[in-house]
PDB file of C-alpha atoms in Angstrom:
ATOM      1  CA  UNK A   1      46.587 215.530 225.245  1.00  0.00           C
ATOM      2  CA  UNK A   2      43.434 214.653 227.127  1.00  0.00           C
ATOM      3  CA  UNK A   3      41.532 217.167 229.226  1.00  0.00           C
ATOM      4  CA  UNK A   4      38.627 215.901 231.335  1.00  0.00           C
ATOM      5  CA  UNK A   5      36.041 218.376 232.609  1.00  0.00           C
ATOM      6  CA  UNK A   6      33.591 217.553 235.395  1.00  0.00           C
ATOM      7  CA  UNK A   7      30.359 219.147 236.568  1.00  0.00           C
ATOM      8  CA  UNK A   8      30.468 221.552 233.660  1.00  0.00           C
ATOM      9  CA  UNK A   9      28.016 224.358 233.028  1.00  0.00           C
ATOM     10  CA  UNK A  10      28.048 226.898 230.202  1.00  0.00           C
ATOM     11  CA  UNK A  11      30.235 229.141 232.386  1.00  0.00           C
ATOM     12  CA  UNK A  12      32.713 226.801 234.093  1.00  0.00           C
ATOM     13  CA  UNK A  13      33.706 223.324 235.225  1.00  0.00           C
ATOM     14  CA  UNK A  14      33.858 222.462 238.901  1.00  0.00           C
ATOM     15  CA  UNK A  15      36.937 220.307 238.247  1.00  0.00           C
ATOM     16  CA  UNK A  16      39.354 219.769 235.358  1.00  0.00           C
ATOM     17  CA  UNK A  17      41.989 217.025 235.046  1.00  0.00           C
ATOM     18  CA  UNK A  18      45.010 217.301 232.756  1.00  0.00           C
ATOM     19  CA  UNK A  19      48.338 215.427 232.941  1.00  0.00           C
ATOM     20  CA  UNK A  20      47.564 213.928 236.367  1.00  0.00           C
ATOM     21  CA  UNK A  21      46.812 217.392 237.744  1.00  0.00           C
ATOM     22  CA  UNK A  22      43.442 218.370 239.199  1.00  0.00           C
ATOM     23  CA  UNK A  23      42.228 221.964 239.003  1.00  0.00           C
ATOM     24  CA  UNK A  24      39.260 223.015 241.143  1.00  0.00           C
ATOM     25  CA  UNK A  25      37.182 226.103 240.535  1.00  0.00           C
ATOM     26  CA  UNK A  26      36.906 228.613 243.350  1.00  0.00           C
ATOM     27  CA  UNK A  27      34.960 227.222 246.295  1.00  0.00           C
ATOM     28  CA  UNK A  28      32.743 229.426 248.453  1.00  0.00           C
ATOM     29  CA  UNK A  29      30.135 229.138 251.186  1.00  0.00           C
ATOM     30  CA  UNK A  30      27.643 231.976 251.612  1.00  0.00           C
ATOM     31  CA  UNK A  31      26.642 231.652 255.272  1.00  0.00           C
ATOM     32  CA  UNK A  32      28.319 232.381 258.581  1.00  0.00           C
ATOM     33  CA  UNK A  33      31.356 234.292 259.747  1.00  0.00           C
ATOM     34  CA  UNK A  34      34.856 233.890 258.305  1.00  0.00           C
ATOM     35  CA  UNK A  35      35.619 230.804 260.418  1.00  0.00           C
ATOM     36  CA  UNK A  36      32.393 229.067 259.418  1.00  0.00           C
ATOM     37  CA  UNK A  37      32.808 229.943 255.742  1.00  0.00           C
ATOM     38  CA  UNK A  38      36.446 228.803 255.754  1.00  0.00           C
ATOM     39  CA  UNK A  39      35.547 225.474 257.371  1.00  0.00           C
ATOM     40  CA  UNK A  40      32.770 224.842 254.827  1.00  0.00           C
ATOM     41  CA  UNK A  41      35.007 225.823 251.902  1.00  0.00           C
ATOM     42  CA  UNK A  42      37.709 223.421 253.101  1.00  0.00           C
ATOM     43  CA  UNK A  43      35.093 220.694 253.504  1.00  0.00           C
ATOM     44  CA  UNK A  44      33.961 221.250 249.895  1.00  0.00           C
ATOM     45  CA  UNK A  45      37.571 221.213 248.684  1.00  0.00           C
ATOM     46  CA  UNK A  46      38.299 217.970 250.502  1.00  0.00           C
ATOM     47  CA  UNK A  47      35.160 216.354 249.053  1.00  0.00           C
ATOM     48  CA  UNK A  48      36.077 217.408 245.495  1.00  0.00           C
ATOM     49  CA  UNK A  49      39.700 216.322 245.871  1.00  0.00           C
ATOM     50  CA  UNK A  50      38.576 212.872 247.038  1.00  0.00           C
ATOM     51  CA  UNK A  51      35.901 212.635 244.341  1.00  0.00           C
ATOM     52  CA  UNK A  52      38.387 213.272 241.524  1.00  0.00           C
ATOM     53  CA  UNK A  53      41.352 211.179 242.660  1.00  0.00           C
ATOM     54  CA  UNK A  54      43.346 213.391 245.004  1.00  0.00           C
ATOM     55  CA  UNK A  55      43.360 214.503 248.638  1.00  0.00           C
ATOM     56  CA  UNK A  56      44.468 217.454 250.732  1.00  0.00           C
ATOM     57  CA  UNK A  57      47.983 216.023 251.120  1.00  0.00           C
ATOM     58  CA  UNK A  58      48.411 216.179 247.324  1.00  0.00           C
ATOM     59  CA  UNK A  59      47.519 219.874 246.956  1.00  0.00           C
ATOM     60  CA  UNK A  60      50.163 221.736 244.983  1.00  0.00           C
ATOM     61  CA  UNK A  61      48.871 225.283 245.307  1.00  0.00           C
ATOM     62  CA  UNK A  62      45.954 227.186 246.782  1.00  0.00           C
ATOM     63  CA  UNK A  63      44.895 230.726 245.984  1.00  0.00           C
ATOM     64  CA  UNK A  64      42.811 232.331 248.713  1.00  0.00           C
ATOM     65  CA  UNK A  65      40.671 235.384 248.091  1.00  0.00           C
ATOM     66  CA  UNK A  66      39.550 237.104 251.281  1.00  0.00           C
ATOM     67  CA  UNK A  67      37.074 239.956 251.416  1.00  0.00           C
ATOM     68  CA  UNK A  68      38.835 241.824 254.232  1.00  0.00           C
ATOM     69  CA  UNK A  69      42.333 241.217 255.596  1.00  0.00           C
ATOM     70  CA  UNK A  70      41.006 241.897 259.090  1.00  0.00           C
ATOM     71  CA  UNK A  71      39.755 238.289 258.864  1.00  0.00           C
ATOM     72  CA  UNK A  72      43.168 236.869 257.837  1.00  0.00           C
ATOM     73  CA  UNK A  73      44.087 235.518 261.309  1.00  0.00           C
ATOM     74  CA  UNK A  74      40.676 233.883 261.841  1.00  0.00           C
ATOM     75  CA  UNK A  75      40.754 232.298 258.379  1.00  0.00           C
ATOM     76  CA  UNK A  76      44.289 231.036 259.042  1.00  0.00           C
ATOM     77  CA  UNK A  77      43.269 229.512 262.386  1.00  0.00           C
ATOM     78  CA  UNK A  78      40.806 227.245 260.551  1.00  0.00           C
ATOM     79  CA  UNK A  79      43.283 226.564 257.715  1.00  0.00           C
ATOM     80  CA  UNK A  80      46.106 225.711 260.146  1.00  0.00           C
ATOM     81  CA  UNK A  81      43.913 223.199 262.001  1.00  0.00           C
ATOM     82  CA  UNK A  82      42.882 221.557 258.693  1.00  0.00           C
ATOM     83  CA  UNK A  83      46.213 221.248 256.910  1.00  0.00           C
ATOM     84  CA  UNK A  84      48.388 218.324 257.985  1.00  0.00           C
ATOM     85  CA  UNK A  85      51.912 219.097 259.171  1.00  0.00           C
ATOM     86  CA  UNK A  86      54.416 218.689 256.354  1.00  0.00           C
ATOM     87  CA  UNK A  87      51.798 218.903 253.575  1.00  0.00           C
ATOM     88  CA  UNK A  88      51.267 222.657 253.195  1.00  0.00           C
ATOM     89  CA  UNK A  89      50.864 223.623 249.517  1.00  0.00           C
ATOM     90  CA  UNK A  90      52.264 226.709 247.856  1.00  0.00           C
ATOM     91  CA  UNK A  91      49.772 229.410 248.775  1.00  0.00           C
ATOM     92  CA  UNK A  92      48.792 232.967 247.937  1.00  0.00           C
ATOM     93  CA  UNK A  93      46.228 235.083 249.745  1.00  0.00           C
ATOM     94  CA  UNK A  94      44.858 238.337 248.405  1.00  0.00           C
ATOM     95  CA  UNK A  95      42.169 240.751 249.511  1.00  0.00           C
ATOM     96  CA  UNK A  96      39.505 240.853 246.832  1.00  0.00           C
ATOM     97  CA  UNK A  97      36.091 242.249 246.036  1.00  0.00           C
ATOM     98  CA  UNK A  98      33.851 239.196 246.092  1.00  0.00           C
ATOM     99  CA  UNK A  99      31.159 238.230 243.576  1.00  0.00           C
ATOM    100  CA  UNK A 100      28.464 238.478 246.268  1.00  0.00           C
ATOM    101  CA  UNK A 101      28.392 240.667 249.370  1.00  0.00           C
ATOM    102  CA  UNK A 102      27.874 237.702 251.732  1.00  0.00           C
ATOM    103  CA  UNK A 103      31.049 235.905 250.595  1.00  0.00           C
ATOM    104  CA  UNK A 104      34.037 236.363 252.888  1.00  0.00           C
ATOM    105  CA  UNK A 105      36.497 233.833 251.423  1.00  0.00           C
ATOM    106  CA  UNK A 106      37.028 231.862 248.210  1.00  0.00           C
ATOM    107  CA  UNK A 107      39.686 229.237 247.528  1.00  0.00           C
ATOM    108  CA  UNK A 108      40.964 227.788 244.258  1.00  0.00           C
ATOM    109  CA  UNK A 109      43.091 224.614 244.314  1.00  0.00           C
ATOM    110  CA  UNK A 110      45.547 222.789 242.066  1.00  0.00           C
ATOM    111  CA  UNK A 111      46.417 219.247 243.196  1.00  0.00           C
ATOM    112  CA  UNK A 112      48.258 216.178 241.972  1.00  0.00           C
ATOM    113  CA  UNK A 113      46.217 213.063 241.226  1.00  0.00           C
ATOM    114  CA  UNK A 114      47.133 210.162 243.537  1.00  0.00           C
ATOM    115  CA  UNK A 115      48.713 207.246 241.736  1.00  0.00           C
TER     116      UNK A 115
END
């Protein structure tokens, strides 16, 4: 059983691959409103997916942490424009206290590796 860890610090790895599955740590962006932060987070996710052998059409699940549910519709408007029709992953969204006050959204992804 091989586990590959990438961009690892003493606290976490940015990406982990096991059994052709890619796990990404939570992605955040600390500037802008909810739409700007969501767009930047999705950009980071797409970059990491591509870097480690996957893409957004191979996402299996996404967990979204949002600071305030009042921003749910605006976050979803950016998400809906980004996700391709027919490729929506399993998804959960919860309101959460964020690690830093400026963070409005964080997303964690599990994706299949492309073969």
